[in-house]
Amino acid sequence: MTTPIEELLWQRVDGELPADRAVELAARLSADPEARQTAAGVEATARLLAGLSLVEPPAELRSRIDAALAGAGRPVVPLRRPARRLGWWRAAPLPSRLAYVAAGVVLGVAIGVFVEIRRSPTGEVDVRDLTGAMVPTKGSAVWPLDRGAGTLAAARLDGLLSLELTLTGAAPATFSLTGGGGLDLVHLAAPGGTPVAVEAAGGALTSPPLAAGRYRIEVRPAHPEAPIEMTVESGGSTVLRRTLRLADLPAI
Amino acid sequence: MPRDTDVAIVEAVLRGDPDAFGSLVDKYQRPIFNLALRITGNREDAMDATQDAFIKAYQNLGRFDPSRRFFSWFYRIAVHEALDLVRPRLVAEELPAEVAAPGPLPDARAESRERAASIQQALLRLSLSHRVVIVLRHFLDLSYDEMGEILELPQKTVKSRLFAARQQLRGVLVELGLGGLR
């Protein structure tokens, strides 16, 4: 598909036009008067934008920041494990060690059962953190995945279904979408923005197995009112199945 | 943008020197304020977003991954803070002229001041996602790669979103009388 000339012109303005595309652009400009007119328009807009300078912040901003920092407490520093002290364990007789192990197992099982009982399949959690997420902010729908496998957040962005899948489990997970009267994948991006290939078959989009991390998915449903089914599978079982309509989501 | 200096400052803060953070405030308050101002279109909101971005960054410095670029992590926080302020408002406010070009200006610059105010008006008529990419590219002068890192989008998506944003912006500029652009 031929790239629109305007897009090439903007890439040139941005200094991001690859050499081979620069040759293509030059040829199109010399051959087409309409292209030259478009170029003049792009350059005029670029000049307009380039003429804007940064505004100086108000003088009181710095003192406000300093005052807020003074009351902010210390930064959270990553925890370091203390040196392991096993002297008491080595000194304990064998029956005592077995008793400690048994007590530990019972306690672990009890905590696991308690957590499982307390987990609400519909409870909303705020997974937003400061590594930054465009989706799970105020007003977005967020669902926890079963088995502590992570979360899925959804919002509406310029007519797109914008999803953020955060995987925290050890087992890889696959993510699939179907419905919406047909889905057009805009992208699935791994942490850092690396694109991930998605299989499209039978009206469904399915990711390859995804390791732990945060993934961004954007799709355009053909019909915003049509239900879209989202499924996340991990370790051989379904950890989330949810149906939504784009029209019901908060816009961001 | 120098990366090592920022990371060294972060490490100094985490080692127990909170005053070191002041040099990050010196360096970033202007771009962060401008980022917030162009997104929110409101000076008071921009100050709040800037302040909150610094506080969140400070409190969470331990979660910054030093193998990444500090500014992209920080700009991302700031984009969120600004978006969170502006999202509840469905109607964009117009940016007062003194924000677009603050302080007394000589007559010779009156035209550029008006132009700056019109561009800001146009910016506020863009959708939020388009507004953000225009601000990152044209006000903070970031590359596609840096924008992708901040927005966690593939470069291809950054390019196409920026292209769509510029088309929308051009249309609005023409409507506002900054013609001769087509």
PDB file of N, CA and C in Angstrom, chain A residues 6-7 10-11 14 16 41-42 44-45 48-49 52 54-58 60-62 64-65 68-69 72-78 128-134 137 157-158 187 189 192-193 195 214 216 218 252, chain B residues 16 21-22 25-26 30 33-34 38 43-44 47-48 51 54-56 58-60 62-63 73 76 80-81 84 87 99 115-116 119 127 129 137-139 143-144 151-154 157 159 161 163 166-167 170 181:
ATOM      1  N   GLU A   6       1.288  12.900   2.509  1.00  0.00           N
ATOM      2  CA  GLU A   6       1.324  13.797   3.673  1.00  0.00           C
ATOM      3  C   GLU A   6       2.076  13.140   4.839  1.00  0.00           C
ATOM      4  N   GLU A   7       1.897  11.824   4.967  1.00  0.00           N
ATOM      5  CA  GLU A   7       2.582  11.128   6.056  1.00  0.00           C
ATOM      6  C   GLU A   7       4.097  11.152   5.828  1.00  0.00           C
ATOM      7  N   TRP A  10       5.422  14.603   6.663  1.00  0.00           N
ATOM      8  CA  TRP A  10       5.560  14.835   8.101  1.00  0.00           C
ATOM      9  C   TRP A  10       6.756  14.083   8.663  1.00  0.00           C
ATOM     10  N   GLN A  11       6.991  12.888   8.134  1.00  0.00           N
ATOM     11  CA  GLN A  11       8.174  12.144   8.602  1.00  0.00           C
ATOM     12  C   GLN A  11       9.445  12.910   8.236  1.00  0.00           C
ATOM     13  N   ASP A  14       9.859  15.669  10.646  1.00  0.00           N
ATOM     14  CA  ASP A  14      10.293  15.135  11.943  1.00  0.00           C
ATOM     15  C   ASP A  14      11.728  14.616  11.911  1.00  0.00           C
ATOM     16  N   GLU A  16      12.535  11.857  10.485  1.00  0.00           N
ATOM     17  CA  GLU A  16      12.431  10.410  10.688  1.00  0.00           C
ATOM     18  C   GLU A  16      12.100   9.685   9.388  1.00  0.00           C
ATOM     19  N   GLY A  41       1.526  22.975   2.252  1.00  0.00           N
ATOM     20  CA  GLY A  41       0.599  23.029   3.392  1.00  0.00           C
ATOM     21  C   GLY A  41       1.224  22.427   4.646  1.00  0.00           C
ATOM     22  N   VAL A  42       1.876  21.274   4.483  1.00  0.00           N
ATOM     23  CA  VAL A  42       2.517  20.612   5.633  1.00  0.00           C
ATOM     24  C   VAL A  42       3.621  21.510   6.192  1.00  0.00           C
ATOM     25  N   ALA A  44       3.836  24.719   5.998  1.00  0.00           N
ATOM     26  CA  ALA A  44       3.247  25.894   6.670  1.00  0.00           C
ATOM     27  C   ALA A  44       2.783  25.524   8.077  1.00  0.00           C
ATOM     28  N   THR A  45       2.131  24.351   8.211  1.00  0.00           N
ATOM     29  CA  THR A  45       1.674  23.914   9.542  1.00  0.00           C
ATOM     30  C   THR A  45       2.877  23.660  10.449  1.00  0.00           C
ATOM     31  N   LEU A  48       4.240  26.838  11.699  1.00  0.00           N
ATOM     32  CA  LEU A  48       3.343  27.384  12.713  1.00  0.00           C
ATOM     33  C   LEU A  48       3.619  26.743  14.084  1.00  0.00           C
ATOM     34  N   LEU A  49       3.747  25.429  14.057  1.00  0.00           N
ATOM     35  CA  LEU A  49       3.969  24.705  15.316  1.00  0.00           C
ATOM     36  C   LEU A  49       5.377  24.954  15.851  1.00  0.00           C
ATOM     37  N   LEU A  52       6.183  27.987  18.195  1.00  0.00           N
ATOM     38  CA  LEU A  52       5.710  28.061  19.583  1.00  0.00           C
ATOM     39  C   LEU A  52       6.853  27.749  20.536  1.00  0.00           C
ATOM     40  N   LEU A  54       8.258  27.207  24.679  1.00  0.00           N
ATOM     41  CA  LEU A  54       7.776  26.739  25.981  1.00  0.00           C
ATOM     42  C   LEU A  54       7.463  27.943  26.869  1.00  0.00           C
ATOM     43  N   VAL A  55       6.405  27.782  27.626  1.00  0.00           N
ATOM     44  CA  VAL A  55       5.975  28.837  28.549  1.00  0.00           C
ATOM     45  C   VAL A  55       6.752  28.680  29.852  1.00  0.00           C
ATOM     46  N   GLU A  56       7.152  29.784  30.452  1.00  0.00           N
ATOM     47  CA  GLU A  56       7.814  29.691  31.764  1.00  0.00           C
ATOM     48  C   GLU A  56       6.774  29.358  32.835  1.00  0.00           C
ATOM     49  N   PRO A  57       7.059  28.391  33.692  1.00  0.00           N
ATOM     50  CA  PRO A  57       6.085  28.095  34.750  1.00  0.00           C
ATOM     51  C   PRO A  57       5.986  29.263  35.720  1.00  0.00           C
ATOM     52  N   PRO A  58       4.842  29.411  36.376  1.00  0.00           N
ATOM     53  CA  PRO A  58       4.711  30.484  37.368  1.00  0.00           C
ATOM     54  C   PRO A  58       5.764  30.321  38.466  1.00  0.00           C
ATOM     55  N   GLU A  60       5.605  30.581  41.563  1.00  0.00           N
ATOM     56  CA  GLU A  60       5.210  29.877  42.794  1.00  0.00           C
ATOM     57  C   GLU A  60       5.200  28.359  42.635  1.00  0.00           C
ATOM     58  N   LEU A  61       5.335  27.878  41.398  1.00  0.00           N
ATOM     59  CA  LEU A  61       5.266  26.423  41.197  1.00  0.00           C
ATOM     60  C   LEU A  61       6.373  25.710  41.973  1.00  0.00           C
ATOM     61  N   ARG A  62       7.589  26.241  41.889  1.00  0.00           N
ATOM     62  CA  ARG A  62       8.713  25.576  42.547  1.00  0.00           C
ATOM     63  C   ARG A  62       8.478  25.475  44.059  1.00  0.00           C
ATOM     64  N   ARG A  64       5.641  25.476  45.582  1.00  0.00           N
ATOM     65  CA  ARG A  64       4.563  24.503  45.836  1.00  0.00           C
ATOM     66  C   ARG A  64       5.099  23.086  45.798  1.00  0.00           C
ATOM     67  N   ILE A  65       5.946  22.822  44.812  1.00  0.00           N
ATOM     68  CA  ILE A  65       6.510  21.460  44.691  1.00  0.00           C
ATOM     69  C   ILE A  65       7.377  21.153  45.908  1.00  0.00           C
ATOM     70  N   ALA A  68       5.260  20.442  48.904  1.00  0.00           N
ATOM     71  CA  ALA A  68       4.605  19.127  48.812  1.00  0.00           C
ATOM     72  C   ALA A  68       5.612  18.006  49.033  1.00  0.00           C
ATOM     73  N   LEU A  69       6.827  18.194  48.509  1.00  0.00           N
ATOM     74  CA  LEU A  69       7.855  17.160  48.694  1.00  0.00           C
ATOM     75  C   LEU A  69       8.239  17.024  50.162  1.00  0.00           C
ATOM     76  N   ALA A  72       5.979  14.743  51.797  1.00  0.00           N
ATOM     77  CA  ALA A  72       5.650  13.536  51.022  1.00  0.00           C
ATOM     78  C   ALA A  72       6.201  12.250  51.613  1.00  0.00           C
ATOM     79  N   GLY A  73       7.053  12.353  52.614  1.00  0.00           N
ATOM     80  CA  GLY A  73       7.664  11.126  53.134  1.00  0.00           C
ATOM     81  C   GLY A  73       8.772  10.668  52.208  1.00  0.00           C
ATOM     82  N   ARG A  74       9.510   9.687  52.676  1.00  0.00           N
ATOM     83  CA  ARG A  74      10.655   9.231  51.880  1.00  0.00           C
ATOM     84  C   ARG A  74      10.198   8.317  50.752  1.00  0.00           C
ATOM     85  N   PRO A  75      10.985   8.257  49.671  1.00  0.00           N
ATOM     86  CA  PRO A  75      10.624   7.337  48.589  1.00  0.00           C
ATOM     87  C   PRO A  75      10.643   5.901  49.073  1.00  0.00           C
ATOM     88  N   VAL A  76       9.814   5.093  48.460  1.00  0.00           N
ATOM     89  CA  VAL A  76       9.805   3.666  48.794  1.00  0.00           C
ATOM     90  C   VAL A  76      11.038   3.045  48.149  1.00  0.00           C
ATOM     91  N   VAL A  77      11.911   2.505  48.986  1.00  0.00           N
ATOM     92  CA  VAL A  77      13.151   1.906  48.469  1.00  0.00           C
ATOM     93  C   VAL A  77      12.930   0.405  48.331  1.00  0.00           C
ATOM     94  N   PRO A  78      13.402  -0.213  47.240  1.00  0.00           N
ATOM     95  CA  PRO A  78      13.216  -1.655  47.088  1.00  0.00           C
ATOM     96  C   PRO A  78      13.815  -2.396  48.288  1.00  0.00           C
ATOM     97  N   ARG A 128      -3.448   0.638  38.585  1.00  0.00           N
ATOM     98  CA  ARG A 128      -2.593   1.677  38.040  1.00  0.00           C
ATOM     99  C   ARG A 128      -1.330   1.810  38.888  1.00  0.00           C
ATOM    100  N   ASP A 129      -0.213   1.862  38.278  1.00  0.00           N
ATOM    101  CA  ASP A 129       0.992   2.137  39.036  1.00  0.00           C
ATOM    102  C   ASP A 129       1.856   3.078  38.220  1.00  0.00           C
ATOM    103  N   LEU A 130       2.977   3.389  38.798  1.00  0.00           N
ATOM    104  CA  LEU A 130       3.747   4.471  38.198  1.00  0.00           C
ATOM    105  C   LEU A 130       4.732   4.019  37.142  1.00  0.00           C
ATOM    106  N   THR A 131       4.726   2.772  36.778  1.00  0.00           N
ATOM    107  CA  THR A 131       5.447   2.453  35.565  1.00  0.00           C
ATOM    108  C   THR A 131       4.574   2.935  34.423  1.00  0.00           C
ATOM    109  N   GLY A 132       3.358   3.348  34.770  1.00  0.00           N
ATOM    110  CA  GLY A 132       2.504   4.035  33.825  1.00  0.00           C
ATOM    111  C   GLY A 132       1.635   3.119  33.016  1.00  0.00           C
ATOM    112  N   ALA A 133       0.367   3.446  32.984  1.00  0.00           N
ATOM    113  CA  ALA A 133      -0.568   2.680  32.173  1.00  0.00           C
ATOM    114  C   ALA A 133      -1.560   3.655  31.599  1.00  0.00           C
ATOM    115  N   MET A 134      -1.779   3.590  30.302  1.00  0.00           N
ATOM    116  CA  MET A 134      -2.714   4.528  29.704  1.00  0.00           C
ATOM    117  C   MET A 134      -4.146   4.129  29.999  1.00  0.00           C
ATOM    118  N   THR A 137      -6.914   3.913  34.442  1.00  0.00           N
ATOM    119  CA  THR A 137      -6.986   5.093  35.286  1.00  0.00           C
ATOM    120  C   THR A 137      -8.438   5.258  35.700  1.00  0.00           C
ATOM    121  N   LEU A 157     -11.184   4.472  23.686  1.00  0.00           N
ATOM    122  CA  LEU A 157     -10.247   5.520  23.284  1.00  0.00           C
ATOM    123  C   LEU A 157     -10.447   5.802  21.807  1.00  0.00           C
ATOM    124  N   ASP A 158     -11.025   6.944  21.489  1.00  0.00           N
ATOM    125  CA  ASP A 158     -11.225   7.332  20.081  1.00  0.00           C
ATOM    126  C   ASP A 158     -11.897   6.230  19.265  1.00  0.00           C
ATOM    127  N   HIS A 187      -3.269  -2.877  17.379  1.00  0.00           N
ATOM    128  CA  HIS A 187      -1.989  -3.453  17.780  1.00  0.00           C
ATOM    129  C   HIS A 187      -2.114  -4.216  19.081  1.00  0.00           C
ATOM    130  N   ALA A 189       0.833  -4.734  21.903  1.00  0.00           N
ATOM    131  CA  ALA A 189       2.212  -4.342  22.180  1.00  0.00           C
ATOM    132  C   ALA A 189       2.669  -4.930  23.502  1.00  0.00           C
ATOM    133  N   GLY A 192       7.303  -2.012  26.694  1.00  0.00           N
ATOM    134  CA  GLY A 192       8.282  -1.265  25.910  1.00  0.00           C
ATOM    135  C   GLY A 192       7.786  -0.949  24.516  1.00  0.00           C
ATOM    136  N   GLY A 193       6.557  -1.404  24.194  1.00  0.00           N
ATOM    137  CA  GLY A 193       5.962  -1.058  22.903  1.00  0.00           C
ATOM    138  C   GLY A 193       6.287  -2.016  21.769  1.00  0.00           C
ATOM    139  N   PRO A 195       5.812  -4.711  19.133  1.00  0.00           N
ATOM    140  CA  PRO A 195       4.590  -5.338  18.610  1.00  0.00           C
ATOM    141  C   PRO A 195       4.618  -6.865  18.757  1.00  0.00           C
ATOM    142  N   ARG A 214       3.254  -6.342  31.029  1.00  0.00           N
ATOM    143  CA  ARG A 214       2.073  -5.534  30.741  1.00  0.00           C
ATOM    144  C   ARG A 214       1.937  -5.380  29.226  1.00  0.00           C
ATOM    145  N   ARG A 216      -0.441  -3.975  25.899  1.00  0.00           N
ATOM    146  CA  ARG A 216      -1.485  -3.050  25.473  1.00  0.00           C
ATOM    147  C   ARG A 216      -2.115  -3.581  24.202  1.00  0.00           C
ATOM    148  N   GLU A 218      -5.190  -2.749  21.310  1.00  0.00           N
ATOM    149  CA  GLU A 218      -6.230  -1.843  20.818  1.00  0.00           C
ATOM    150  C   GLU A 218      -6.899  -2.485  19.616  1.00  0.00           C
ATOM    151  N   ILE A 252     -11.874   7.621  27.272  1.00  0.00           N
ATOM    152  CA  ILE A 252     -10.713   8.329  27.833  1.00  0.00           C
ATOM    153  C   ILE A 252     -10.067   9.171  26.744  1.00  0.00           C
TER     154      ILE A 252
ATOM    155  N   GLY B  16      19.407   8.010  50.238  1.00  0.00           N
ATOM    156  CA  GLY B  16      19.102   8.798  51.434  1.00  0.00           C
ATOM    157  C   GLY B  16      19.418  10.272  51.307  1.00  0.00           C
ATOM    158  N   PHE B  21      16.890  15.334  44.757  1.00  0.00           N
ATOM    159  CA  PHE B  21      15.701  15.373  43.900  1.00  0.00           C
ATOM    160  C   PHE B  21      15.456  16.791  43.369  1.00  0.00           C
ATOM    161  N   GLY B  22      15.949  17.775  44.112  1.00  0.00           N
ATOM    162  CA  GLY B  22      15.769  19.170  43.695  1.00  0.00           C
ATOM    163  C   GLY B  22      16.328  19.438  42.305  1.00  0.00           C
ATOM    164  N   VAL B  25      13.805  18.501  39.850  1.00  0.00           N
ATOM    165  CA  VAL B  25      12.737  19.518  39.777  1.00  0.00           C
ATOM    166  C   VAL B  25      13.207  20.682  38.906  1.00  0.00           C
ATOM    167  N   ASP B  26      14.459  21.126  39.136  1.00  0.00           N
ATOM    168  CA  ASP B  26      15.013  22.225  38.322  1.00  0.00           C
ATOM    169  C   ASP B  26      14.949  21.885  36.837  1.00  0.00           C
ATOM    170  N   ARG B  30       9.877  22.834  33.926  1.00  0.00           N
ATOM    171  CA  ARG B  30       9.423  23.600  32.760  1.00  0.00           C
ATOM    172  C   ARG B  30       8.771  22.684  31.715  1.00  0.00           C
ATOM    173  N   PHE B  33       5.497  21.242  33.192  1.00  0.00           N
ATOM    174  CA  PHE B  33       4.438  22.247  33.287  1.00  0.00           C
ATOM    175  C   PHE B  33       3.842  22.503  31.898  1.00  0.00           C
ATOM    176  N   ASN B  34       4.699  22.607  30.895  1.00  0.00           N
ATOM    177  CA  ASN B  34       4.208  22.860  29.528  1.00  0.00           C
ATOM    178  C   ASN B  34       3.392  21.689  28.997  1.00  0.00           C
ATOM    179  N   ARG B  38      -0.495  22.276  28.035  1.00  0.00           N
ATOM    180  CA  ARG B  38      -1.035  22.060  26.692  1.00  0.00           C
ATOM    181  C   ARG B  38      -2.124  20.992  26.701  1.00  0.00           C
ATOM    182  N   ARG B  43      -3.976  26.906  33.467  1.00  0.00           N
ATOM    183  CA  ARG B  43      -2.747  27.117  34.239  1.00  0.00           C
ATOM    184  C   ARG B  43      -2.798  26.478  35.633  1.00  0.00           C
ATOM    185  N   GLU B  44      -3.944  26.608  36.304  1.00  0.00           N
ATOM    186  CA  GLU B  44      -4.051  26.069  37.663  1.00  0.00           C
ATOM    187  C   GLU B  44      -3.980  24.534  37.628  1.00  0.00           C
ATOM    188  N   MET B  47      -0.469  23.437  37.046  1.00  0.00           N
ATOM    189  CA  MET B  47       0.359  23.491  38.264  1.00  0.00           C
ATOM    190  C   MET B  47       0.059  22.281  39.144  1.00  0.00           C
ATOM    191  N   ASP B  48      -1.233  21.957  39.281  1.00  0.00           N
ATOM    192  CA  ASP B  48      -1.597  20.787  40.111  1.00  0.00           C
ATOM    193  C   ASP B  48      -1.001  19.511  39.523  1.00  0.00           C
ATOM    194  N   GLN B  51       2.778  19.415  40.041  1.00  0.00           N
ATOM    195  CA  GLN B  51       3.108  19.118  41.437  1.00  0.00           C
ATOM    196  C   GLN B  51       2.858  17.628  41.745  1.00  0.00           C
ATOM    197  N   PHE B  54       5.489  15.309  40.239  1.00  0.00           N
ATOM    198  CA  PHE B  54       6.748  15.263  40.994  1.00  0.00           C
ATOM    199  C   PHE B  54       6.598  14.446  42.270  1.00  0.00           C
ATOM    200  N   ILE B  55       5.488  14.612  42.967  1.00  0.00           N
ATOM    201  CA  ILE B  55       5.297  13.877  44.219  1.00  0.00           C
ATOM    202  C   ILE B  55       5.226  12.373  43.934  1.00  0.00           C
ATOM    203  N   LYS B  56       4.462  12.004  42.911  1.00  0.00           N
ATOM    204  CA  LYS B  56       4.332  10.566  42.608  1.00  0.00           C
ATOM    205  C   LYS B  56       5.661   9.988  42.169  1.00  0.00           C
ATOM    206  N   TYR B  58       8.609  11.054  43.026  1.00  0.00           N
ATOM    207  CA  TYR B  58       9.483  11.000  44.203  1.00  0.00           C
ATOM    208  C   TYR B  58       9.150   9.790  45.080  1.00  0.00           C
ATOM    209  N   GLN B  59       7.870   9.649  45.368  1.00  0.00           N
ATOM    210  CA  GLN B  59       7.474   8.564  46.272  1.00  0.00           C
ATOM    211  C   GLN B  59       7.728   7.186  45.671  1.00  0.00           C
ATOM    212  N   ASN B  60       7.761   7.121  44.363  1.00  0.00           N
ATOM    213  CA  ASN B  60       7.888   5.814  43.704  1.00  0.00           C
ATOM    214  C   ASN B  60       9.216   5.635  42.978  1.00  0.00           C
ATOM    215  N   GLY B  62      11.734   4.191  43.837  1.00  0.00           N
ATOM    216  CA  GLY B  62      12.231   2.822  43.999  1.00  0.00           C
ATOM    217  C   GLY B  62      11.676   1.873  42.956  1.00  0.00           C
ATOM    218  N   ARG B  63      10.614   2.279  42.287  1.00  0.00           N
ATOM    219  CA  ARG B  63      10.016   1.413  41.268  1.00  0.00           C
ATOM    220  C   ARG B  63      10.507   1.749  39.869  1.00  0.00           C
ATOM    221  N   TRP B  73       9.789   7.585  31.779  1.00  0.00           N
ATOM    222  CA  TRP B  73       9.001   7.134  32.944  1.00  0.00           C
ATOM    223  C   TRP B  73       8.289   8.340  33.575  1.00  0.00           C
ATOM    224  N   ARG B  76       5.564   9.962  31.419  1.00  0.00           N
ATOM    225  CA  ARG B  76       4.376   9.104  31.419  1.00  0.00           C
ATOM    226  C   ARG B  76       3.503   9.396  32.646  1.00  0.00           C
ATOM    227  N   HIS B  80      -0.347  11.094  32.607  1.00  0.00           N
ATOM    228  CA  HIS B  80      -1.488  10.571  33.369  1.00  0.00           C
ATOM    229  C   HIS B  80      -2.101  11.608  34.288  1.00  0.00           C
ATOM    230  N   GLU B  81      -1.232  12.323  34.966  1.00  0.00           N
ATOM    231  CA  GLU B  81      -1.751  13.329  35.906  1.00  0.00           C
ATOM    232  C   GLU B  81      -2.575  14.377  35.149  1.00  0.00           C
ATOM    233  N   ASP B  84      -5.867  12.799  33.866  1.00  0.00           N
ATOM    234  CA  ASP B  84      -6.829  12.565  34.946  1.00  0.00           C
ATOM    235  C   ASP B  84      -7.560  13.841  35.336  1.00  0.00           C
ATOM    236  N   ARG B  87      -9.991  14.659  32.013  1.00  0.00           N
ATOM    237  CA  ARG B  87     -11.010  13.692  31.589  1.00  0.00           C
ATOM    238  C   ARG B  87     -12.410  13.988  32.110  1.00  0.00           C
ATOM    239  N   VAL B  99      -1.571  32.802  28.759  1.00  0.00           N
ATOM    240  CA  VAL B  99      -0.896  31.517  28.937  1.00  0.00           C
ATOM    241  C   VAL B  99      -0.175  31.125  27.659  1.00  0.00           C
ATOM    242  N   ARG B 115      -1.431  34.092  17.220  1.00  0.00           N
ATOM    243  CA  ARG B 115      -1.284  32.802  16.539  1.00  0.00           C
ATOM    244  C   ARG B 115      -1.108  31.672  17.566  1.00  0.00           C
ATOM    245  N   ALA B 116      -0.292  31.954  18.578  1.00  0.00           N
ATOM    246  CA  ALA B 116      -0.058  30.940  19.612  1.00  0.00           C
ATOM    247  C   ALA B 116      -1.359  30.602  20.330  1.00  0.00           C
ATOM    248  N   ILE B 119      -3.454  28.415  18.088  1.00  0.00           N
ATOM    249  CA  ILE B 119      -2.960  27.035  18.035  1.00  0.00           C
ATOM    250  C   ILE B 119      -3.374  26.285  19.300  1.00  0.00           C
ATOM    251  N   SER B 127      -9.044  15.381  20.088  1.00  0.00           N
ATOM    252  CA  SER B 127      -9.320  14.347  21.088  1.00  0.00           C
ATOM    253  C   SER B 127      -8.082  14.224  21.981  1.00  0.00           C
ATOM    254  N   SER B 129      -6.241  11.729  22.938  1.00  0.00           N
ATOM    255  CA  SER B 129      -5.097  10.932  22.486  1.00  0.00           C
ATOM    256  C   SER B 129      -4.331  11.661  21.390  1.00  0.00           C
ATOM    257  N   ARG B 137       5.285  15.578  20.578  1.00  0.00           N
ATOM    258  CA  ARG B 137       6.143  15.778  19.410  1.00  0.00           C
ATOM    259  C   ARG B 137       6.537  17.251  19.242  1.00  0.00           C
ATOM    260  N   HIS B 138       5.562  18.135  19.325  1.00  0.00           N
ATOM    261  CA  HIS B 138       5.838  19.517  18.943  1.00  0.00           C
ATOM    262  C   HIS B 138       6.218  20.427  20.106  1.00  0.00           C
ATOM    263  N   PHE B 139       5.832  20.077  21.295  1.00  0.00           N
ATOM    264  CA  PHE B 139       6.204  20.948  22.406  1.00  0.00           C
ATOM    265  C   PHE B 139       7.398  20.390  23.177  1.00  0.00           C
ATOM    266  N   SER B 143      11.184  12.145  19.893  1.00  0.00           N
ATOM    267  CA  SER B 143      11.216  11.313  18.684  1.00  0.00           C
ATOM    268  C   SER B 143      10.083  10.282  18.740  1.00  0.00           C
ATOM    269  N   TYR B 144       9.841   9.608  17.615  1.00  0.00           N
ATOM    270  CA  TYR B 144       8.809   8.554  17.601  1.00  0.00           C
ATOM    271  C   TYR B 144       9.151   7.476  18.636  1.00  0.00           C
ATOM    272  N   LEU B 151       4.286   6.233  25.771  1.00  0.00           N
ATOM    273  CA  LEU B 151       2.891   5.808  25.627  1.00  0.00           C
ATOM    274  C   LEU B 151       2.750   4.295  25.578  1.00  0.00           C
ATOM    275  N   GLU B 152       3.887   3.608  25.602  1.00  0.00           N
ATOM    276  CA  GLU B 152       3.913   2.145  25.465  1.00  0.00           C
ATOM    277  C   GLU B 152       3.166   1.704  24.220  1.00  0.00           C
ATOM    278  N   LEU B 153       3.511   2.327  23.131  1.00  0.00           N
ATOM    279  CA  LEU B 153       2.911   1.980  21.842  1.00  0.00           C
ATOM    280  C   LEU B 153       4.018   1.631  20.863  1.00  0.00           C
ATOM    281  N   PRO B 154       3.736   0.744  19.913  1.00  0.00           N
ATOM    282  CA  PRO B 154       4.724   0.495  18.871  1.00  0.00           C
ATOM    283  C   PRO B 154       4.928   1.764  18.038  1.00  0.00           C
ATOM    284  N   THR B 157       2.293   2.568  15.503  1.00  0.00           N
ATOM    285  CA  THR B 157       1.060   3.177  16.022  1.00  0.00           C
ATOM    286  C   THR B 157       1.290   4.653  16.338  1.00  0.00           C
ATOM    287  N   LYS B 159       3.316   6.640  14.802  1.00  0.00           N
ATOM    288  CA  LYS B 159       3.324   7.348  13.521  1.00  0.00           C
ATOM    289  C   LYS B 159       1.906   7.569  13.009  1.00  0.00           C
ATOM    290  N   ARG B 161      -0.898   7.488  14.662  1.00  0.00           N
ATOM    291  CA  ARG B 161      -1.705   8.368  15.534  1.00  0.00           C
ATOM    292  C   ARG B 161      -1.300   9.830  15.346  1.00  0.00           C
ATOM    293  N   PHE B 163      -0.022  11.101  12.674  1.00  0.00           N
ATOM    294  CA  PHE B 163      -0.506  11.521  11.353  1.00  0.00           C
ATOM    295  C   PHE B 163      -1.981  11.926  11.445  1.00  0.00           C
ATOM    296  N   ARG B 166      -2.358  15.198  13.298  1.00  0.00           N
ATOM    297  CA  ARG B 166      -1.971  16.383  12.520  1.00  0.00           C
ATOM    298  C   ARG B 166      -3.030  16.728  11.475  1.00  0.00           C
ATOM    299  N   GLN B 167      -3.631  15.706  10.934  1.00  0.00           N
ATOM    300  CA  GLN B 167      -4.702  15.976   9.966  1.00  0.00           C
ATOM    301  C   GLN B 167      -5.854  16.683  10.662  1.00  0.00           C
ATOM    302  N   ARG B 170      -4.789  20.256  11.469  1.00  0.00           N
ATOM    303  CA  ARG B 170      -4.795  21.132  10.286  1.00  0.00           C
ATOM    304  C   ARG B 170      -6.207  21.579   9.947  1.00  0.00           C
ATOM    305  N   LEU B 181      -3.202  26.731   4.451  1.00  0.00           N
ATOM    306  CA  LEU B 181      -2.456  25.541   4.825  1.00  0.00           C
ATOM    307  C   LEU B 181      -2.793  24.354   3.964  1.00  0.00           C
TER     308      LEU B 181
END
